Short mmCIF file of C-alpha atoms in Angstrom, two decimals:
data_model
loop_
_atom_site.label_atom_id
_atom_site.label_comp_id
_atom_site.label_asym_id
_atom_site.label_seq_id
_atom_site.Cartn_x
_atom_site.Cartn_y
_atom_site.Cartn_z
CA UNK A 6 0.00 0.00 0.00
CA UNK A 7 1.75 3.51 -0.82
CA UNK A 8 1.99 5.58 2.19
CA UNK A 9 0.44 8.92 2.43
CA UNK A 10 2.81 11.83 2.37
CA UNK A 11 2.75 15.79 3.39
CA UNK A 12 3.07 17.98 0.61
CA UNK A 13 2.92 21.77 0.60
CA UNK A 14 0.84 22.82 -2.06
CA UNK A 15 -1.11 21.35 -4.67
CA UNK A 16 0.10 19.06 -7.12
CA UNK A 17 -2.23 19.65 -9.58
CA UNK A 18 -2.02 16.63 -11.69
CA UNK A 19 1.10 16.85 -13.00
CA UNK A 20 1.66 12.96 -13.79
CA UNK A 21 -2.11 12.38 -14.47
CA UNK A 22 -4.92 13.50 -16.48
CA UNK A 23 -7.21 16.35 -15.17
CA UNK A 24 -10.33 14.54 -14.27
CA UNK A 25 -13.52 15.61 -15.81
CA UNK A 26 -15.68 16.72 -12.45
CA UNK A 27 -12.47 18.75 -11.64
CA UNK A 28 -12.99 21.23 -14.71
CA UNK A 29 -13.36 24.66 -14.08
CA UNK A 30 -16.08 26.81 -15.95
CA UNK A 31 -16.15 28.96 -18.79
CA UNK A 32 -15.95 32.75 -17.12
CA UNK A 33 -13.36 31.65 -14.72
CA UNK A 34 -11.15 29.87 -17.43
CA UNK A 35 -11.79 33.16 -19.25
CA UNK A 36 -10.35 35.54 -16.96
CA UNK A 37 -7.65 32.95 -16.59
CA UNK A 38 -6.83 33.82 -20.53
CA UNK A 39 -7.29 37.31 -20.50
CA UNK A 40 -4.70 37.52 -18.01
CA UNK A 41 -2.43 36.95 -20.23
CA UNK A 42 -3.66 39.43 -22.66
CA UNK A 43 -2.16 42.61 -21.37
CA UNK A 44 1.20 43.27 -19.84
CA UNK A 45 3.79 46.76 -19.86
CA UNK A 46 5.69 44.58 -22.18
CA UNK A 47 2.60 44.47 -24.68
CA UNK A 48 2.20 48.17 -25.05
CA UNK A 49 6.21 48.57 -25.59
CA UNK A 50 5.78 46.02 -28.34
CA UNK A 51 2.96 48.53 -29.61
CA UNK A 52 4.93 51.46 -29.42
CA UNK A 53 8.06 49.97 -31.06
CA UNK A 54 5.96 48.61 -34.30
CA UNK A 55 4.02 52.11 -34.54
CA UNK A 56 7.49 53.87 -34.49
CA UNK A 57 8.06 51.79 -37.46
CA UNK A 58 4.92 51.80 -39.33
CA UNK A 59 1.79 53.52 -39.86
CA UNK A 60 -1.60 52.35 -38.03
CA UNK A 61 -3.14 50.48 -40.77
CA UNK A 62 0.30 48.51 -41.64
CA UNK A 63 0.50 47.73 -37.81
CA UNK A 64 -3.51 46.61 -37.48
CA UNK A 65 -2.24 43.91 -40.65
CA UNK A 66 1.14 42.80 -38.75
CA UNK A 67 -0.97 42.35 -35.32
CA UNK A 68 -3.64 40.67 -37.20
CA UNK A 69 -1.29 38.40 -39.35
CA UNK A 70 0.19 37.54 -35.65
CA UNK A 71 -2.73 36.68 -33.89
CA UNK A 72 -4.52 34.35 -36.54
CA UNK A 73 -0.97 32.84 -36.63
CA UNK A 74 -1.25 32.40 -32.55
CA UNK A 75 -4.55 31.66 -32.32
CA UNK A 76 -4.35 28.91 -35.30
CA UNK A 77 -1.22 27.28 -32.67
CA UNK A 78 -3.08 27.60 -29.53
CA UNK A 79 -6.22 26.28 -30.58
CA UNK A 80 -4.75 23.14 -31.97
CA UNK A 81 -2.41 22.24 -29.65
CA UNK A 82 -4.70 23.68 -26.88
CA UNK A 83 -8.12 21.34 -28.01
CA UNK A 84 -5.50 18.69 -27.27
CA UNK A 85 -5.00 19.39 -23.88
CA UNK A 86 -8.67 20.14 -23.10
CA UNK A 87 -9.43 16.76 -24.75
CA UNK A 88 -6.58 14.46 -23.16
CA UNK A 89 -6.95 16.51 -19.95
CA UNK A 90 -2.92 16.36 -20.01
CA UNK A 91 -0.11 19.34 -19.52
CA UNK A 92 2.10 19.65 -23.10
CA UNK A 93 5.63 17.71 -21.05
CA UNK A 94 3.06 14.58 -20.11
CA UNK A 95 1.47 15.03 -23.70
CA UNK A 96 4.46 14.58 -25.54
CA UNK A 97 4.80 10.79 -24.13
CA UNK A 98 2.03 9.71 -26.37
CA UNK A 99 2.16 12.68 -28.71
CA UNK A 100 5.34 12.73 -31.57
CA UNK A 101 7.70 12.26 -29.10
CA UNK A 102 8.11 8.86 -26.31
CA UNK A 103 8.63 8.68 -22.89
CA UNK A 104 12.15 9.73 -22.86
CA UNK A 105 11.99 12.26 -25.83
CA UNK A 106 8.87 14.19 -23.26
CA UNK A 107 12.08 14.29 -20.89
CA UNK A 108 14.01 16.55 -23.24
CA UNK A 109 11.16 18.58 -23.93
CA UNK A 110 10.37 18.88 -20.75
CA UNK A 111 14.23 20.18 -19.80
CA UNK A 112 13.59 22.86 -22.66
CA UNK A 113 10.32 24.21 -21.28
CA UNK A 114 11.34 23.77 -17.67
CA UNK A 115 14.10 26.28 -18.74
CA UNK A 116 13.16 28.54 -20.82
CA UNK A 117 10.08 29.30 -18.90
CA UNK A 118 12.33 29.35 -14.94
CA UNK A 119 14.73 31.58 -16.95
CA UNK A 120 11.46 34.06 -18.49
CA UNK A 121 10.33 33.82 -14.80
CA UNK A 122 13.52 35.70 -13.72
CA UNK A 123 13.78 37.88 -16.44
CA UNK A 124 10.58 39.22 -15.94
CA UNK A 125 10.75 39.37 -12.11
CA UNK A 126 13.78 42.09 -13.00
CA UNK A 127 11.95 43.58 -15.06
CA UNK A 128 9.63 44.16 -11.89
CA UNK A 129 12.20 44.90 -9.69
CA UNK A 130 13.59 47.74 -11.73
CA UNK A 131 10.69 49.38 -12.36
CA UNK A 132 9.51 49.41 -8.98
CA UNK A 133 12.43 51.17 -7.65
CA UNK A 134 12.59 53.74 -10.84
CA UNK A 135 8.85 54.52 -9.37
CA UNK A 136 9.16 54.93 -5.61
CA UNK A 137 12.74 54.14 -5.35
CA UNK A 138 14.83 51.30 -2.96
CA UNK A 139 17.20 48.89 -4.10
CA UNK A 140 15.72 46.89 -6.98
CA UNK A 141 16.77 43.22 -5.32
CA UNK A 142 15.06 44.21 -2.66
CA UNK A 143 11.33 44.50 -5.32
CA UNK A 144 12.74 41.25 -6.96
CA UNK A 145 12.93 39.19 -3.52
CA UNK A 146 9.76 40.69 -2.61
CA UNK A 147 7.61 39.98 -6.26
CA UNK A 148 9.27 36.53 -6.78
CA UNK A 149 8.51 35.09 -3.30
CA UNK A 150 5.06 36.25 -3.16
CA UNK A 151 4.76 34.63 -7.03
CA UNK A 152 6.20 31.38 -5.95
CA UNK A 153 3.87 31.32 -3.06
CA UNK A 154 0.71 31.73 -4.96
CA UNK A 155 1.98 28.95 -7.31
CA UNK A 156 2.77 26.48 -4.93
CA UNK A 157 -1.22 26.34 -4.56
CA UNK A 158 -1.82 25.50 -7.97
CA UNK A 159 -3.94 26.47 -10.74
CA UNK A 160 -7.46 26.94 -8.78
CA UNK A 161 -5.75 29.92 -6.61
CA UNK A 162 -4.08 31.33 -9.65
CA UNK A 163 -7.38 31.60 -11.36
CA UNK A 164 -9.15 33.72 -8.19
CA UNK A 165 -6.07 35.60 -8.54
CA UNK A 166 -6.74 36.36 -11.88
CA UNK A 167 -10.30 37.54 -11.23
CA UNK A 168 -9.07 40.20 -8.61
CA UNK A 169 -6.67 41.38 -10.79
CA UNK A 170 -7.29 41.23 -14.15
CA UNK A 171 -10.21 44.12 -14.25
CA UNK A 172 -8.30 46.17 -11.80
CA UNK A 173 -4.80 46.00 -13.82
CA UNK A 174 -7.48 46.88 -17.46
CA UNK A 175 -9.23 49.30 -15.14
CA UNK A 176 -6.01 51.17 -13.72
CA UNK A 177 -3.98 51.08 -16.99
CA UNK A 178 -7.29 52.18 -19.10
CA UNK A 179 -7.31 55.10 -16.74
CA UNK A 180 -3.98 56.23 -17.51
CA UNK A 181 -3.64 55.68 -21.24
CA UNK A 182 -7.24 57.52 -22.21
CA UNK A 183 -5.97 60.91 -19.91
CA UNK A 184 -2.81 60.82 -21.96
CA UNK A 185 -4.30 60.05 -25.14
CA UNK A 186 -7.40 62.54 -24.20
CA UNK A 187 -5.31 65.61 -25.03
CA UNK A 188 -4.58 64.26 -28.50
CA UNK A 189 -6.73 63.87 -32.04
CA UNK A 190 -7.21 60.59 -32.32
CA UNK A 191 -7.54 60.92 -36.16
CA UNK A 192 -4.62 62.65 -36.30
CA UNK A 193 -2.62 59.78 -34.52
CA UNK A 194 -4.17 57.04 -36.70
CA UNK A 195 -3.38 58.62 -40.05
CA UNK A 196 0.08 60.57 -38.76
CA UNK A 197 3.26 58.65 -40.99
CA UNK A 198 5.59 56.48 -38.79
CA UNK A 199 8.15 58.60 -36.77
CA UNK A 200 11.01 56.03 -36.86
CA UNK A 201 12.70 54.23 -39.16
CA UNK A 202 10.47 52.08 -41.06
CA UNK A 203 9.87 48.48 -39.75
CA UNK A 204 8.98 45.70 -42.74
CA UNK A 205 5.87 43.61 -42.36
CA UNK A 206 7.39 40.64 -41.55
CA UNK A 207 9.71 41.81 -39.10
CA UNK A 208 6.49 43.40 -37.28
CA UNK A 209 4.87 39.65 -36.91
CA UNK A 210 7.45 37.76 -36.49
CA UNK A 211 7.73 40.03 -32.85
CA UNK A 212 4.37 39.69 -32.65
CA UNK A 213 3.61 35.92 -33.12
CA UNK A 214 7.34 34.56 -32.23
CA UNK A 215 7.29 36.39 -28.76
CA UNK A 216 4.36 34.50 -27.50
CA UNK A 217 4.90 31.27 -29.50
CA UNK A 218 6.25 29.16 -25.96
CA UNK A 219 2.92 30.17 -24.28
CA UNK A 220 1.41 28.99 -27.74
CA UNK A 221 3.07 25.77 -27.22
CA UNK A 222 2.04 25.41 -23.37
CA UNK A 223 -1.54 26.47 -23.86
CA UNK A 224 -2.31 22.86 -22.31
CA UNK A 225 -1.38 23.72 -19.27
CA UNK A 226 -4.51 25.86 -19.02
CA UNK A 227 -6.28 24.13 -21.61
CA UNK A 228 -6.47 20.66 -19.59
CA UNK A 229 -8.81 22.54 -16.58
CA UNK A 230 -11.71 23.15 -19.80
CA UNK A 231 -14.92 21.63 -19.95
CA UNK A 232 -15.65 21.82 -23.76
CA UNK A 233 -13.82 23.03 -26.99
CA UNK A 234 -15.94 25.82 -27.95
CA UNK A 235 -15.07 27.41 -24.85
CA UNK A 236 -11.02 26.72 -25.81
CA UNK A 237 -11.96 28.65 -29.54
CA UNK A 238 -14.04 31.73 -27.67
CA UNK A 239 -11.15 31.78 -24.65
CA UNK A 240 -7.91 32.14 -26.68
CA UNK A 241 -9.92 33.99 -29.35
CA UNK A 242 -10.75 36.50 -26.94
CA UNK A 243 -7.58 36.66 -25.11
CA UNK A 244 -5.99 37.15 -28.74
CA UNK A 245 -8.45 40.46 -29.87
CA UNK A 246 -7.40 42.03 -26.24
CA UNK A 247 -4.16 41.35 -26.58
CA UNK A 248 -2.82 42.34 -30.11
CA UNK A 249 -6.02 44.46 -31.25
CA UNK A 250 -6.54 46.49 -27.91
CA UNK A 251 -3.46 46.59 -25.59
CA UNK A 252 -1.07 46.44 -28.87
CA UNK A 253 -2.53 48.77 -31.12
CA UNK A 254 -3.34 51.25 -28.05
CA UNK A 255 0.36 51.14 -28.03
CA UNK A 256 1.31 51.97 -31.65
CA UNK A 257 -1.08 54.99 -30.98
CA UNK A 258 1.22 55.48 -28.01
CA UNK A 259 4.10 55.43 -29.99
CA UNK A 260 2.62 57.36 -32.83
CA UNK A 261 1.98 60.26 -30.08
CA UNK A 262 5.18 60.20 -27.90
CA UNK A 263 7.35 59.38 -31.40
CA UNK A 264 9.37 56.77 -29.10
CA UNK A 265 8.50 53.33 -27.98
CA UNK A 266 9.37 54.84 -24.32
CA UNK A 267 5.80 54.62 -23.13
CA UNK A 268 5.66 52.67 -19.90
CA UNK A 269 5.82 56.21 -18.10
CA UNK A 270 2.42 56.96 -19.88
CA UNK A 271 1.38 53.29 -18.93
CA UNK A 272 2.09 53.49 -15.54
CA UNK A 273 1.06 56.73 -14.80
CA UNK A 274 -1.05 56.57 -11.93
CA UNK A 275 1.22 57.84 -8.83
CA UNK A 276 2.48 56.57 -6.01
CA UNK A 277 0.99 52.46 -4.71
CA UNK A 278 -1.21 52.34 -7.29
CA UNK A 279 1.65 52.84 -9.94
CA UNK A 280 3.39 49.67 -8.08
CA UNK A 281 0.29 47.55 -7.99
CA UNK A 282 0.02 47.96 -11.71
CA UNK A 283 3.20 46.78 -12.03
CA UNK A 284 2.82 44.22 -9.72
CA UNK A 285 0.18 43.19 -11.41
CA UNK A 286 1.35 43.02 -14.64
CA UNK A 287 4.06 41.06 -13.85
CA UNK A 288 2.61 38.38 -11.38
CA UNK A 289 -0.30 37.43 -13.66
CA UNK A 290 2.45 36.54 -16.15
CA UNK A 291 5.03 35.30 -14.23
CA UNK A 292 2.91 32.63 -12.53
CA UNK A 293 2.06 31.00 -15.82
CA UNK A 294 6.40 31.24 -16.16
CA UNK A 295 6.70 29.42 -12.77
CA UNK A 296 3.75 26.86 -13.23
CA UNK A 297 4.58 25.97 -16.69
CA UNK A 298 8.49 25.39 -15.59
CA UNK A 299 7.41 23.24 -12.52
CA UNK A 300 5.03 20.58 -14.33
CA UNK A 301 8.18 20.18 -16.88
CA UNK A 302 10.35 19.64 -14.25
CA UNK A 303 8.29 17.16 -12.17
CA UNK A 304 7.54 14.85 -15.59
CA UNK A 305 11.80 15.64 -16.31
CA UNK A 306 12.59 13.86 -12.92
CA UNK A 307 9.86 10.80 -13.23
CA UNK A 308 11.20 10.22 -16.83
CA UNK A 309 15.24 10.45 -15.83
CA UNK A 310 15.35 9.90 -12.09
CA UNK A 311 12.39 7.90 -11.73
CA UNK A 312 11.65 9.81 -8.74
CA UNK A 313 7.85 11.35 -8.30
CA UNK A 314 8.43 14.74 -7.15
CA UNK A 315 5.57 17.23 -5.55
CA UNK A 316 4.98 19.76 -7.92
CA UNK A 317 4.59 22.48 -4.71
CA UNK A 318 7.96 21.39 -3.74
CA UNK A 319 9.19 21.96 -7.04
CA UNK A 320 7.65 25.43 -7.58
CA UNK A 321 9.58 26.14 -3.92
CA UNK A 322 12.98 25.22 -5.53
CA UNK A 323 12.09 26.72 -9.06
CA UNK A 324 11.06 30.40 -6.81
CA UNK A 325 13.70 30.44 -5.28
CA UNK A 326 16.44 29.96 -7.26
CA UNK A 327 14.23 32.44 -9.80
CA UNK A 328 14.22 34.94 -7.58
CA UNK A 329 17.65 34.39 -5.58
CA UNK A 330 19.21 34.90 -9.70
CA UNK A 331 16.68 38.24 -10.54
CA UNK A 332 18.01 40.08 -7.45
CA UNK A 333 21.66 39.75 -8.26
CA UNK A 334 21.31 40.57 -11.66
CA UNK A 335 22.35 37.39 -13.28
CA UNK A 336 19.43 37.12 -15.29
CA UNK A 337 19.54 39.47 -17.81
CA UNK A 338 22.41 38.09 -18.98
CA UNK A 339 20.69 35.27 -19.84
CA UNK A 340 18.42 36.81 -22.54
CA UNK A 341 20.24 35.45 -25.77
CA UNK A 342 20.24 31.96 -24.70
CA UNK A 343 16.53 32.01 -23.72
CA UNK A 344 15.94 33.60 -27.42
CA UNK A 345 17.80 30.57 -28.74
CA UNK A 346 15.44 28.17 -26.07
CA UNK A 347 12.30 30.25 -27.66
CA UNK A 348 13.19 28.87 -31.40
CA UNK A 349 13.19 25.53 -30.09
CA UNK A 350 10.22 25.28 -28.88
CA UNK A 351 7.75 25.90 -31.86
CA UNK A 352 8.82 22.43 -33.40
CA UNK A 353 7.46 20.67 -30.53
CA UNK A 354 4.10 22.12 -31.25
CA UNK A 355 4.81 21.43 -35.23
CA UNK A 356 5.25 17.81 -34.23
CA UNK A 357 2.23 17.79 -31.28
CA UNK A 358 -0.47 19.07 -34.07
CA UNK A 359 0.70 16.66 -36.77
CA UNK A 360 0.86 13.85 -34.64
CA UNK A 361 -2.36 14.12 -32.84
CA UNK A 362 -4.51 15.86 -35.68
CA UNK A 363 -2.81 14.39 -39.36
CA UNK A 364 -1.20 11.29 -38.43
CA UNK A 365 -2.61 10.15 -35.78
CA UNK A 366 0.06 6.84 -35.26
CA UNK A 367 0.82 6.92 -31.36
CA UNK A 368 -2.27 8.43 -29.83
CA UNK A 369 -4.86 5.44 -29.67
CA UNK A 370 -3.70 4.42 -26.10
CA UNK A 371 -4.76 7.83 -25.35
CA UNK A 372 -7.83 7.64 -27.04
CA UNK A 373 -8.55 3.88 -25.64
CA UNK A 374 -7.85 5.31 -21.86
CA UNK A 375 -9.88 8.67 -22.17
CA UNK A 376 -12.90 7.79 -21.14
CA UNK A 377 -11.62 5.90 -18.12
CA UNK A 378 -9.77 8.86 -16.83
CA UNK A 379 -6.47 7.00 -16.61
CA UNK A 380 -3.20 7.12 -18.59
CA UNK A 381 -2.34 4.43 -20.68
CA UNK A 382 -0.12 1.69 -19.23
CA UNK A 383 2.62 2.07 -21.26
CA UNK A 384 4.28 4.38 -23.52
CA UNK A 385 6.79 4.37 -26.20
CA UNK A 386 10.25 4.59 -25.29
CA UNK A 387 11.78 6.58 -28.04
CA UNK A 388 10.38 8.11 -31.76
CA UNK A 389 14.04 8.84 -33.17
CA UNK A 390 12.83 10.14 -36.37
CA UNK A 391 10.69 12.95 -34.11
CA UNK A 392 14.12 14.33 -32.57
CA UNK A 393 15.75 14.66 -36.19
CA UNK A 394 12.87 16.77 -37.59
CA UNK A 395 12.95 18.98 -34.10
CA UNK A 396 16.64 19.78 -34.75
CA UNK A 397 15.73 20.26 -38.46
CA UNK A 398 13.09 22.28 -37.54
CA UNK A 399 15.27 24.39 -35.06
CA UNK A 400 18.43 24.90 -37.92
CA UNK A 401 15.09 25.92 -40.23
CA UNK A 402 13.81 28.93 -37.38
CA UNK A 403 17.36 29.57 -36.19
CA UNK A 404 19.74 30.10 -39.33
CA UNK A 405 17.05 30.94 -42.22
CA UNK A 406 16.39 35.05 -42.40
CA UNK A 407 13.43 34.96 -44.68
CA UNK A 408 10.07 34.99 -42.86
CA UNK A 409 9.12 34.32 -39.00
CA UNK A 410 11.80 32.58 -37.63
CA UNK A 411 9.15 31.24 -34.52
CA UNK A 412 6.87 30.28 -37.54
CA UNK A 413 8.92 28.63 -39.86
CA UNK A 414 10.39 26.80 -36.97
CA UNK A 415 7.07 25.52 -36.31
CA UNK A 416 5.50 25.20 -39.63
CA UNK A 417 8.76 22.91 -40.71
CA UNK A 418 8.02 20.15 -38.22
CA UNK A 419 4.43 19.93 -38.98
CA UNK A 420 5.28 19.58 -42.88
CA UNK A 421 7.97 17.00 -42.04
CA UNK A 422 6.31 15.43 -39.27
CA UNK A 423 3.04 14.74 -41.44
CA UNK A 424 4.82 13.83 -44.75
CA UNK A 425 6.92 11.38 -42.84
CA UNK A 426 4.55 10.23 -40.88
CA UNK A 427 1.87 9.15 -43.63
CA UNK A 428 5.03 7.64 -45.77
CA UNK A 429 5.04 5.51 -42.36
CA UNK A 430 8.61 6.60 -41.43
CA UNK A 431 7.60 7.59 -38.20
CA UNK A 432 8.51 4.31 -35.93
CA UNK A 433 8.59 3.99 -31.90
CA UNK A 434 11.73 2.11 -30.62
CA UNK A 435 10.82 0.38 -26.98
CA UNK A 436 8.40 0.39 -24.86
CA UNK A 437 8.25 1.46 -21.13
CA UNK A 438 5.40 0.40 -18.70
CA UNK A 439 4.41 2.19 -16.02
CA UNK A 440 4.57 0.98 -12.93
CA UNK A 441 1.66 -0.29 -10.77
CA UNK A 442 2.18 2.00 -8.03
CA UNK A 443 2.85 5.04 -10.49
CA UNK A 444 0.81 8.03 -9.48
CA UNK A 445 0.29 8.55 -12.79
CA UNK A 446 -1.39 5.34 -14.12
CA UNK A 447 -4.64 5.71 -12.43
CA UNK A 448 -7.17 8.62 -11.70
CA UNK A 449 -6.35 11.11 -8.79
CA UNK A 450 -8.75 11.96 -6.40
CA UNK A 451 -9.48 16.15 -5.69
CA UNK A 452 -6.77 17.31 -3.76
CA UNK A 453 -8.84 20.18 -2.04
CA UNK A 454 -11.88 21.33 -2.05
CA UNK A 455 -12.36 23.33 -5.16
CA UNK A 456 -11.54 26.67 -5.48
CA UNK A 457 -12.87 29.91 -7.61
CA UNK A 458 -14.77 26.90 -9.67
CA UNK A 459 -17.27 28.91 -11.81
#
């Protein structure tokens, strides 16, 4: 009989499906996704493509990125809502084997813990550029009370995100229609770019390659929905705020300040309200960073180690070291190589869409097991040919100018991955049976009572 052990935190499924009575509803999944939507970051991106272009050749390079995002998160997102599985556990039964999920899981796990504390000195910065102190001292203070909220899991991430989603719209709305108030708005709409010129493509490949990982991880939210439609109408929506509201408000920014320096404007509002917005911005981002990184690195260690970590202990380490890296300033060094991460990760949603919507090869244990709420008992070991078209797919995004690097990254394992696959090159190598006492071969019970369920 397993024993029972003490865990702080939630685990929140990570080695297990999401069971179905343990969905959450359709307005709080909502707010979940529209707190993704707007960040400081998003209006900068704005303000940089209207330096570069006029209004109506930024509305096409915001709307050529979001139909490319939402096309990627829908697919690989109705995947996770069906399977009820996060995109690391996915990946054993989706293109890529029990030990290739491993390696994808080390890549998210990374890139995602290395966002986390790029973004948390991002925080720290601008917190003591507003009401001054030593910026470590903001980046202790944001990351610990991040990590905190994450060790509870995804049902206390989502009543965080319905306290602070409408006040973050509600205080940033305030500031950018005063400063935007004392300006034609006709005249900023048709008024010629005041930069150097930015080319289309350039425009959306910043646009749809800088949110391509979350593209990739949209299962991680995805598995806690009750129906597709509400997947289409959740990242559809989060998608119009984000790149037709928040980023065009910005190019109109930029259009009126002639500089993409408009987190001042942004951020406006004086004294603790200025820091909440900040705060805000940044935590209901950063979570998904932390979250995202912990459920890789939990399925990492049960692959490799064959050890069954807690995610809340996990998220503990992950915070930590996060934050402990932020406040001495180690992170920002760290950029380039997280760019390089960000390129390898569209393959792996290339290879997740092909596999589970074209070819269709490894996913009937899944589709056998669904019903039952369990995971299949086994899994293949290794899909070789899946790890040559990902490092195809990478040389393709990372050494090819023409286009959207993030995109043609992507769109390069799907092509391979399907024409491969239907030619019936695609073979598994091994297989690996789970255990009988694996916590992740049989349904989990509710780990708490629910929640912020809606």
């Amino acid at each position: 009989m397993a024993t029972t052990k003490k865990n702080v935190g939630s685990d929140d499924y990570a080695l297990s499906r999401v069971p179905r009575d343990k969905r959450l509803g359709f307005w709080t999944m909502l707010l979940q996704w529209l707190a993704q939507s707007g960040s400081i970051s998003q209006f900068t991106l704005g303000a940089t493509i209207g330096v570069g272009m006029t209004f109506g050749d930024a509305f096409l390079a915001f709307t050529l990125g979001a139909v490319i995002l939402e096309v990627v998160i829908f697919l690989i997102g109705m995947a996770g809502m069906r399977e009820g599985l996060s995109t690391p556990l996915l990946t054993r039964w989706v293109g890529f084997g029990r030990n290739g999920s491993a390696l994808v899981s080390f890549v998210i796990a990374v890139s995602l813990v290395g966002w986390f504390g790029v973004q948390n000195t991002i925080f720290g910065n601008s917190v003591s550029s507003l009401i001054g102190g030593p910026s470590w001292l903001w980046c202790i203070v944001a990351g610990l009370a991040i990590t905190v909220l994450v060790i509870f899991g995804f049902r206390y991430m989502a009543v965080f995100a319905k306290i602070v989603t409408p006040l973050f719209f509600a205080m940033v709305a305030w500031s950018v229609i005063d400063a935007l108030s004392e300006h034609s708005l006709g005249d900023l709409i048709s008024s010629p770019p005041p930069g150097q010129a930015i080319p289309l493509s350039v425009a959306a490949t910043a646009i749809a390659g800088g949110y391509m990982t979350g593209a990739i991880v949209a299962p991680e939210m995805t598995r806690y929905n009750k129906k597709g439609s509400h997947v289409f109408l959740q990242t559809a929506s989060s998608m119009i705020l984000s790149e037709y509201i928040v980023g065009l408000t910005g190019v109109l920014l930029g259009h009126m300040v002639k500089s993409n320096e408009v987190s001042q404007i942004v951020l406006s509002t004086s004294g603790v309200f200025g820091v909440l917005v900040v705060l805000m911005s940044t935590a209901k981002i950063n979570d998904w960073n932390l979250y995202g990184s912990s459920l890789g690195v939990v399925n990492f260690f049960q692959v490799v180690f064959k050890k069954r970590l807690h995610r809340g202990a996990v998220t503990i380490g992950l915070g930590i070291a996060g934050t402990a890296l932020s406040a001495v300033g180690i992170m920002t060094h760290f950029t380039d190589f997280l760019s390089v991460l960000g390129v390898a990760i569209p393959p792996i949603g290339g290879i997740i869409v092909a596999e589970y919507w074209v070819v269709r090869r490894m996913r009937g244990p899944l589709d056998a097991t669904r019903e039952a709420g369990t995971l299949p008992k086994t899994s293949p070991t290794w899909v070789p040919m899946s790890l040559v078209i990902w490092a195809a797919a990478f040389c393709v995004g990372k050494f090819y100018d023409g286009g959207i690097p993030a995109l043609n990254s992507l769109a390069t394992a799907f092509v391979l991955y399907t024409v491969l696959g239907l030619l019936g090159w695609i073979r598994t190598y091994g297989t690996t049976t789970l255990a009988d006492d694996d916590d992740d071969a049989r349904p989990v019970a509710a780990e708490h009572t629910p929640v912020g369920a809606a």
